[in-house]
């Protein structure tokens, strides 16, 4: 099923015309109503009238999370507060959050974008969806909620936390669809199997997003929960969930709502555009937002665009699974490492659980990495000899995936903290020496 055939299956030429028309309007809207954008564009000598083609998007200045913070709370709003009907924010790790607002039309567009990926993931009005994202300032809960309602799904707004209660609802309310982060899906999968209710639950679909996860993690979760899992991507500064989502065709690449967002891929160091299909940082320009129009937002997310058409019938360009954030990348002995590389090396090894942690520390002046991996109950109670063999296997896999040898520590079952939202995969002890 395709939710919005007109926009999801649009001929390329028509889509580019629509994007250009909207880009012009959006740039003029930002320039005329947000002093910050006007000052930045004036400083670079660009006027809204300089946008003649889609390529001209590169003339526009970048926007960063710091720009958003510096304009806290309402400095980037382009409409009077009387027209703003919702406010969300993204917490971030330090300092003030970034704040975003939505007009009634923005909420309408957001629900439509979410309805697209919800439908692409297999969910229909026959389904019952349990939303375990937090309902609050985080965009996950409300974003998915309105998209699901639009599709006609029966929504259970269970919100985050209280895993025992989530399991009870899942069993009693017969949820067919689970909405959460992939790491919470792993946790729920474990809990379902431990409480012996696997045969009593009715899950068919898992729509997971909000943090990076690998295809190996997908297989792990699909098997543990007995569902078909798809990825979806978005960020508060741009809209929330709904920027892109996978279809069931190959589960390979998330279709971008191109009529609302232009995604460029740049080199995060030189800021130059990457060649089509090359990996780099995603930069997003929203084309139809009223309350907080965002121009060339530097996401810090690393991925690539997939130019080949998809056989599902949608013509919209896809983005590959996000490999990680530039902020989460670290350099060990000259090698760039993303947590997702470690995840794909570890998962699927018999005798381990899909729970791991990366511990960064200093070895002299150099950064060093220790990987903690949880061992399964069975392996833990097994012979020492088998544990040693497991250690050797993991070490070899890590070395071949990362290109360097790193320290490894096998830890007892249940020692790595479980996540109810976005997982914390890195402990940074580098400051401590
Ligand atoms: O996480 C929005 C969202 C909610 C998306 C629910 C999907 C589902 P923020 O809290 O602002 O918004 O975090 C945005 O999360 O820049 C990425 O680094 C990461 N992220 C989001 N989706 C994915 C994904 C929401 N599918 C930040 N894969 C983004 C990898 C993701 N990373």
Coordinates of C-alpha atoms and ligand atoms in Angstrom, one line a residue:
X1 CA 0.0 0.0 0.0
X2 CA 1.1 3.5 -0.8
X3 CA -0.4 6.3 1.4
X4 CA 0.0 9.3 -0.9
X5 CA 0.5 8.1 -4.5
X6 CA 0.5 11.6 -5.9
X7 CA 3.6 12.7 -4.0
X8 CA 5.3 9.4 -3.3
X9 CA 5.1 8.2 -7.0
X10 CA 5.6 11.6 -8.7
X11 CA 7.5 11.8 -11.9
X12 CA 11.0 13.2 -11.4
X13 CA 10.5 16.4 -13.4
X14 CA 7.3 17.2 -11.6
X15 CA 8.9 16.6 -8.2
X16 CA 11.8 18.9 -9.0
X17 CA 9.5 21.6 -10.2
X18 CA 7.4 21.3 -7.0
X19 CA 10.6 21.4 -4.9
X20 CA 11.9 24.5 -6.6
X21 CA 8.6 26.3 -6.2
X22 CA 8.5 25.5 -2.5
X23 CA 12.2 26.2 -2.0
X24 CA 11.7 29.7 -3.3
X25 CA 8.7 30.3 -1.1
X26 CA 10.4 28.9 2.0
X27 CA 13.6 30.9 1.5
X28 CA 11.5 34.1 1.1
X29 CA 9.5 33.2 4.2
X30 CA 12.7 32.7 6.3
X31 CA 14.3 35.9 4.9
X32 CA 11.3 38.0 5.5
X33 CA 10.3 36.7 8.9
X34 CA 13.4 35.5 10.8
X35 CA 16.0 38.2 11.5
X36 CA 18.7 35.5 12.1
X37 CA 18.3 34.1 8.5
X38 CA 18.1 37.5 7.0
X39 CA 21.3 38.6 8.7
X40 CA 23.1 35.4 7.7
X41 CA 22.0 35.6 4.1
X42 CA 22.9 39.3 3.9
X43 CA 26.3 38.5 5.3
X44 CA 26.8 36.0 2.4
X45 CA 25.3 38.3 -0.1
X46 CA 22.4 36.0 -1.0
X47 CA 18.8 37.2 -1.6
X48 CA 15.7 35.0 -2.0
X49 CA 15.6 36.2 -5.6
X50 CA 19.0 34.4 -6.2
X51 CA 17.2 31.0 -6.1
X52 CA 16.6 30.1 -9.7
X53 CA 17.3 26.3 -9.6
X54 CA 17.5 23.5 -7.0
X55 CA 21.3 23.7 -7.2
X56 CA 21.0 27.2 -5.8
X57 CA 20.2 25.7 -2.4
X58 CA 24.0 25.5 -2.0
X59 CA 24.2 29.3 -2.0
X60 CA 22.3 29.3 1.3
X61 CA 24.0 29.4 4.6
X62 CA 24.2 26.3 6.8
X63 CA 22.2 26.2 10.1
X64 CA 23.6 24.3 13.1
X65 CA 22.4 23.1 16.4
X66 CA 24.4 25.9 18.0
X67 CA 22.5 28.4 15.9
X68 CA 19.3 26.9 17.3
X69 CA 20.6 27.1 20.9
X70 CA 21.8 30.6 20.5
X71 CA 18.3 31.6 19.4
X72 CA 16.6 29.9 22.3
X73 CA 13.7 29.7 22.8
X74 CA 11.8 31.4 20.0
X75 CA 14.4 33.3 17.9
X76 CA 13.9 31.1 14.8
X77 CA 10.1 31.2 14.8
X78 CA 8.8 32.8 11.6
X79 CA 5.2 33.3 12.7
X80 CA 3.5 35.0 15.6
X81 CA 2.9 32.8 18.7
X82 CA -0.9 33.1 18.1
X83 CA -0.3 30.8 15.0
X84 CA 1.8 28.3 16.9
X85 CA -0.3 25.4 18.2
X86 CA 2.4 23.0 19.5
X87 CA 5.9 23.2 20.9
X88 CA 8.5 20.4 21.1
X89 CA 12.1 20.4 22.0
X90 CA 15.2 18.2 21.7
X91 CA 17.1 17.7 24.9
X92 CA 20.6 17.1 23.7
X93 CA 23.3 16.3 26.1
X94 CA 24.5 19.7 27.3
X95 CA 23.1 23.2 27.8
X96 CA 19.7 24.5 26.7
X97 CA 17.5 22.4 24.5
X98 CA 16.5 23.4 20.9
X99 CA 12.9 24.5 20.6
X100 CA 10.6 23.9 17.7
X101 CA 7.1 25.1 17.0
X102 CA 4.3 23.9 14.7
X103 CA 1.4 25.8 13.1
X104 CA -1.8 23.9 12.4
X105 CA -0.5 23.3 8.8
X106 CA 2.8 22.1 10.0
X107 CA 1.1 19.5 12.2
X108 CA -1.0 18.5 9.2
X109 CA 2.1 18.0 7.1
X110 CA 3.9 16.1 9.9
X111 CA 1.0 13.6 10.3
X112 CA 1.0 13.1 6.5
X113 CA 4.7 12.4 6.4
X114 CA 4.4 9.9 9.3
X115 CA 1.4 8.2 7.6
X116 CA 3.5 7.6 4.6
X117 CA 6.2 5.6 6.4
X118 CA 3.7 3.9 8.7
X119 CA 1.9 2.6 5.6
X120 CA 5.1 1.7 3.8
X121 CA 6.1 -0.4 6.8
X122 CA 3.0 -2.6 6.4
X123 CA 0.7 -1.1 9.0
X124 CA -3.0 -0.5 8.1
X125 CA -6.2 0.5 9.8
X126 CA -6.7 -3.1 10.9
X127 CA -3.7 -2.8 13.2
X128 CA -3.3 -1.9 16.9
X129 CA -0.2 0.1 17.6
X130 CA 1.6 0.4 21.0
X131 CA 3.6 3.6 21.1
X132 CA 6.3 3.3 23.7
X133 CA 8.0 6.5 22.8
X134 CA 7.8 9.2 25.5
X135 CA 4.8 11.5 25.1
X136 CA 6.1 14.9 25.9
X137 CA 8.6 17.4 24.5
X138 CA 10.3 14.5 22.6
X139 CA 8.8 14.4 19.1
X140 CA 8.6 10.6 18.9
X141 CA 5.4 10.0 20.9
X142 CA 3.2 12.7 19.4
X143 CA 4.7 12.4 15.9
X144 CA 3.9 8.7 15.5
X145 CA 0.6 9.1 17.4
X146 CA -0.9 11.5 14.9
X147 CA 0.5 9.6 11.9
X148 CA -1.0 6.4 13.1
X149 CA -4.4 8.0 13.8
X150 CA -4.4 9.4 10.4
X151 CA -3.9 5.9 8.9
X152 CA -6.8 4.8 11.1
X153 CA -4.7 2.5 13.3
X154 CA -6.0 1.8 16.9
X155 CA -3.4 3.6 18.9
X156 CA -2.3 2.6 22.5
X157 CA -0.4 5.7 23.8
X158 CA 1.4 3.6 26.5
X159 CA 4.4 6.1 26.5
X160 CA 7.8 5.1 27.7
X161 CA 9.0 3.0 30.7
X162 CA 7.5 0.4 32.9
X163 CA 8.4 -2.7 30.9
X164 CA 6.2 -5.1 32.9
X165 CA 3.2 -2.9 32.1
X166 CA 4.2 -2.7 28.4
X167 CA 4.2 -6.5 28.3
X168 CA 0.8 -6.7 29.9
X169 CA -0.7 -4.2 27.4
X170 CA 1.0 -6.0 24.5
X171 CA -0.6 -9.3 25.5
X172 CA -4.0 -8.1 26.7
X173 CA -4.6 -5.4 24.1
X174 CA -3.2 -7.6 21.3
X175 CA -0.9 -5.0 19.9
X176 CA 0.1 -5.9 16.4
X177 CA 2.5 -3.0 16.0
X178 CA 5.3 -1.9 18.2
X179 CA 6.7 1.7 18.0
X180 CA 10.0 2.4 19.8
X181 CA 13.7 2.7 19.5
X182 CA 15.5 -0.4 18.3
X183 CA 17.4 -0.7 21.6
X184 CA 14.1 -0.8 23.5
X185 CA 12.8 -3.4 21.1
X186 CA 15.8 -5.6 22.0
X187 CA 15.0 -5.1 25.7
X188 CA 11.3 -5.9 25.1
X189 CA 12.3 -8.9 23.1
X190 CA 14.3 -10.2 25.9
X191 CA 11.5 -9.5 28.4
X192 CA 8.9 -11.2 26.2
X193 CA 11.0 -14.4 26.0
X194 CA 11.8 -14.4 29.7
X195 CA 8.2 -14.0 30.8
X196 CA 7.2 -16.8 28.5
X197 CA 4.5 -14.8 26.6
X198 CA 6.0 -15.1 23.1
X199 CA 3.1 -17.4 22.0
X200 CA 0.5 -15.0 23.5
X201 CA 1.5 -11.8 21.7
X202 CA 0.3 -10.7 18.3
X203 CA 3.0 -8.5 17.1
X204 CA 3.4 -8.3 13.3
X205 CA 5.2 -5.0 12.7
X206 CA 8.0 -3.1 14.4
X207 CA 8.6 0.6 13.4
X208 CA 11.9 1.5 14.9
X209 CA 13.9 4.7 14.8
X210 CA 15.4 7.6 16.6
X211 CA 18.9 6.0 16.9
X212 CA 21.3 4.1 14.7
X213 CA 20.9 0.4 14.4
X214 CA 22.4 -2.2 12.1
X215 CA 20.8 -4.8 9.9
X216 CA 22.1 -7.5 12.2
X217 CA 20.2 -5.8 15.1
X218 CA 17.1 -5.9 12.8
X219 CA 17.4 -9.7 12.4
X220 CA 17.9 -10.1 16.2
X221 CA 14.8 -8.1 17.0
X222 CA 12.6 -9.7 14.3
X223 CA 13.5 -13.1 15.6
X224 CA 13.0 -12.3 19.3
X225 CA 9.6 -10.5 18.8
X226 CA 8.3 -12.4 15.8
X227 CA 7.7 -9.3 13.7
X228 CA 8.8 -7.5 10.6
X229 CA 11.0 -4.5 11.5
X230 CA 11.5 -1.3 9.5
X231 CA 13.6 1.8 10.1
X232 CA 12.4 5.4 10.1
X233 CA 14.4 8.6 10.4
X234 CA 13.8 12.2 11.5
X235 CA 14.9 14.9 13.9
X236 CA 13.2 17.5 16.0
X237 CA 15.0 20.4 14.4
X238 CA 13.6 19.5 11.0
X239 CA 10.1 18.1 12.0
X240 CA 10.5 15.0 14.2
X241 CA 10.0 11.5 12.8
X242 CA 8.7 11.4 9.3
X243 CA 11.6 12.7 7.2
X244 CA 12.2 9.2 5.7
X245 CA 11.1 5.6 6.2
X246 CA 11.7 2.2 4.8
X247 CA 9.3 0.2 2.7
X248 CA 8.9 -3.5 2.9
X249 CA 10.4 -4.1 -0.6
X250 CA 14.0 -4.8 0.4
X251 CA 14.1 -3.1 3.7
X252 CA 17.0 -1.2 2.2
X253 CA 17.0 2.5 2.3
X254 CA 14.4 4.9 3.6
X255 CA 12.2 6.9 1.2
X256 CA 12.6 10.6 1.8
X257 CA 9.5 12.8 1.7
X258 CA 11.1 14.8 -1.1
X259 CA 8.2 17.2 -1.6
X260 CA 8.9 18.5 2.0
X261 CA 12.6 18.0 2.4
X262 CA 15.7 18.4 0.3
X263 CA 18.6 16.3 1.6
X264 CA 22.2 17.1 0.5
X265 CA 25.2 15.1 1.4
X266 CA 28.4 17.0 2.3
X267 CA 31.9 16.4 3.5
X268 CA 31.7 17.4 7.1
X269 CA 35.3 18.7 7.0
X270 CA 35.4 20.7 3.8
X271 CA 31.6 21.3 3.6
X272 CA 31.8 20.5 -0.1
X273 CA 29.0 18.4 -1.7
X274 CA 29.8 14.6 -2.0
X275 CA 29.4 12.8 -5.4
X276 CA 26.0 11.2 -5.9
X277 CA 25.8 8.0 -3.8
X278 CA 28.8 8.9 -1.6
X279 CA 28.6 8.8 2.1
X280 CA 28.8 12.0 4.1
X281 CA 26.9 14.3 6.5
X282 CA 23.2 14.8 5.7
X283 CA 22.1 18.5 5.4
X284 CA 18.4 19.1 5.3
X285 CA 16.3 22.0 4.0
X286 CA 12.6 22.0 4.9
X287 CA 10.4 23.2 2.0
X288 CA 7.0 23.7 3.5
X289 CA 7.3 24.6 7.2
X290 CA 5.6 27.6 8.5
X291 CA 6.6 28.0 12.2
X292 CA 10.3 27.1 12.1
X293 CA 11.5 27.0 8.5
X294 CA 14.9 25.4 8.5
X295 CA 17.6 26.0 6.0
X296 CA 20.5 23.6 5.3
X297 CA 20.4 22.1 8.7
X298 CA 23.7 20.2 9.5
X299 CA 22.4 17.0 11.0
X300 CA 25.8 15.4 11.9
X301 CA 24.3 12.2 10.7
X302 CA 26.4 10.1 8.3
X303 CA 24.6 8.3 5.5
X304 CA 24.3 8.3 1.7
X305 CA 21.6 8.7 -0.8
X306 CA 20.6 5.7 -2.9
X307 CA 20.0 7.0 -6.4
X308 CA 18.7 3.7 -7.9
X309 CA 14.9 3.5 -8.1
X310 CA 13.0 1.2 -5.7
X311 CA 10.8 -1.6 -7.1
X312 CA 8.0 -0.7 -4.6
X313 CA 6.6 1.9 -7.0
X314 CA 7.6 4.9 -5.0
X315 CA 9.8 7.3 -7.0
X316 CA 11.2 9.2 -4.0
X317 CA 14.9 8.9 -3.5
X318 CA 16.1 6.8 -0.5
X319 CA 18.7 7.3 2.2
X320 CA 20.7 4.5 3.6
X321 CA 20.5 3.5 7.3
X322 CA 22.4 6.1 9.3
X323 CA 25.9 4.9 10.2
X324 CA 26.2 7.1 13.1
X325 CA 26.7 10.7 14.1
X326 CA 29.9 12.6 13.6
X327 CA 29.8 13.4 17.3
X328 CA 29.8 9.7 18.1
X329 CA 32.7 8.9 15.9
X330 CA 36.1 8.5 17.5
X331 CA 39.6 7.9 16.3
X332 CA 41.7 5.0 17.7
X333 CA 45.3 4.7 16.4
X334 CA 44.4 6.8 13.4
X335 CA 41.3 4.7 12.5
X336 CA 37.8 6.3 12.4
X337 CA 35.3 4.2 14.3
X338 CA 31.5 4.4 14.6
X339 CA 29.7 2.4 17.2
X340 CA 27.6 0.8 14.4
X341 CA 30.7 -0.9 13.1
X342 CA 31.3 -2.5 16.5
X343 CA 27.6 -3.5 16.6
X344 CA 27.7 -5.3 13.3
X345 CA 30.9 -7.2 14.2
X346 CA 29.4 -8.4 17.5
X347 CA 25.8 -9.3 16.7
X348 CA 24.9 -12.8 15.7
X349 CA 27.9 -14.4 17.5
X350 CA 26.5 -17.5 19.4
X351 CA 26.9 -17.1 23.1
X352 CA 26.6 -13.3 23.2
X353 CA 23.6 -11.0 23.9
X354 CA 22.9 -7.9 21.8
X355 CA 24.1 -5.7 24.6
X356 CA 27.4 -3.9 24.4
X357 CA 29.2 -0.8 25.5
X358 CA 32.2 1.1 24.1
X359 CA 34.5 2.4 26.8
X360 CA 37.0 5.1 25.7
X361 CA 40.1 5.8 27.8
X362 CA 43.5 7.2 27.5
X363 CA 46.6 5.1 27.0
X364 CA 49.4 7.7 27.4
X365 CA 48.5 10.5 25.1
X366 CA 46.4 8.2 22.8
X367 CA 42.7 7.4 22.8
X368 CA 42.0 3.7 23.3
X369 CA 38.9 1.6 23.2
X370 CA 37.6 -1.3 25.3
X371 CA 34.6 -3.2 24.1
X372 CA 32.3 -4.8 26.7
X373 CA 30.0 -7.6 25.5
X374 CA 27.4 -9.4 27.5
X375 CA 27.6 -13.1 27.5
X376 CA 24.4 -15.3 27.4
X377 CA 23.3 -17.1 30.6
X378 CA 24.1 -20.4 29.0
X379 CA 27.6 -19.5 27.9
X380 CA 28.3 -18.0 31.3
X381 CA 27.6 -21.2 33.1
X382 CA 29.6 -23.1 30.6
X383 CA 33.2 -24.3 30.7
X384 CA 36.0 -21.8 30.9
X385 CA 37.5 -23.3 27.7
X386 CA 34.3 -22.3 25.8
X387 CA 34.4 -18.8 27.1
X388 CA 38.0 -18.5 26.0
X389 CA 37.0 -19.7 22.5
X390 CA 34.2 -17.1 22.4
X391 CA 36.6 -14.4 23.4
X392 CA 38.9 -15.3 20.5
X393 CA 36.0 -15.3 18.1
X394 CA 34.9 -11.9 19.1
X395 CA 38.4 -10.5 19.1
X396 CA 39.0 -11.7 15.6
X397 CA 35.7 -10.3 14.4
X398 CA 36.3 -6.9 15.9
X399 CA 39.8 -6.8 14.4
X400 CA 38.6 -7.6 10.9
X401 CA 35.7 -5.1 11.2
X402 CA 37.7 -2.2 12.6
X403 CA 41.1 -2.9 11.2
X404 CA 42.8 -2.7 14.5
X405 CA 42.9 -4.8 17.7
X406 CA 41.0 -3.4 20.7
X407 CA 40.6 -4.5 24.3
X408 CA 37.7 -6.8 25.0
X409 CA 35.8 -7.6 28.2
X410 CA 33.1 -10.2 28.4
X411 CA 30.7 -9.2 31.1
X412 CA 28.1 -11.2 33.0
X413 CA 24.5 -11.5 31.8
X414 CA 22.4 -8.3 32.7
X415 CA 25.3 -6.1 33.6
X416 CA 24.9 -3.6 30.8
X417 CA 22.1 -1.1 31.5
X418 CA 19.0 -1.7 29.3
X419 CA 17.5 1.3 27.5
X420 CA 13.9 2.5 27.4
X421 CA 14.7 5.2 24.8
X422 CA 17.9 6.0 23.0
X423 CA 20.7 3.7 24.1
X424 CA 23.9 5.0 25.5
X425 CA 26.6 3.0 23.9
X426 CA 29.7 5.0 24.9
X427 CA 31.3 5.6 28.2
X428 CA 33.9 8.3 27.8
X429 CA 36.7 8.0 30.5
X430 CA 39.2 9.9 28.4
X431 CA 39.1 13.0 30.7
X432 CA 39.8 10.8 33.7
X433 CA 43.2 9.8 32.2
Ligands
LIG1 O1 14.7 11.1 17.4 C1 13.0 11.9 16.0 C2 12.4 10.5 15.8 C3 11.6 10.0 16.7 C4 12.8 9.8 14.7 C5 11.1 8.7 16.6 C6 12.3 8.5 14.5 C7 11.4 8.0 15.4 P1 15.7 13.8 18.0 O2 15.5 13.4 19.4 O3 15.8 15.3 17.7 O4 14.5 13.3 17.1 O5 17.0 13.1 17.5 C8 17.4 13.2 16.2 O6 18.3 11.0 16.2 O7 19.8 13.4 14.2 C9 19.8 11.0 14.4 O8 21.1 11.2 15.0 C10 19.0 10.1 15.3 N1 18.1 9.3 14.6 C11 16.8 9.5 14.4 N2 16.3 8.5 13.6 C12 17.3 7.7 13.3 C13 17.4 6.5 12.6 C14 14.2 12.0 16.9 N3 16.4 5.9 12.0 C15 18.6 12.3 15.9 N4 18.6 5.9 12.5 C16 19.1 12.3 14.5 C17 19.7 6.5 13.1 C18 18.4 8.2 13.9 N5 19.6 7.6 13.8

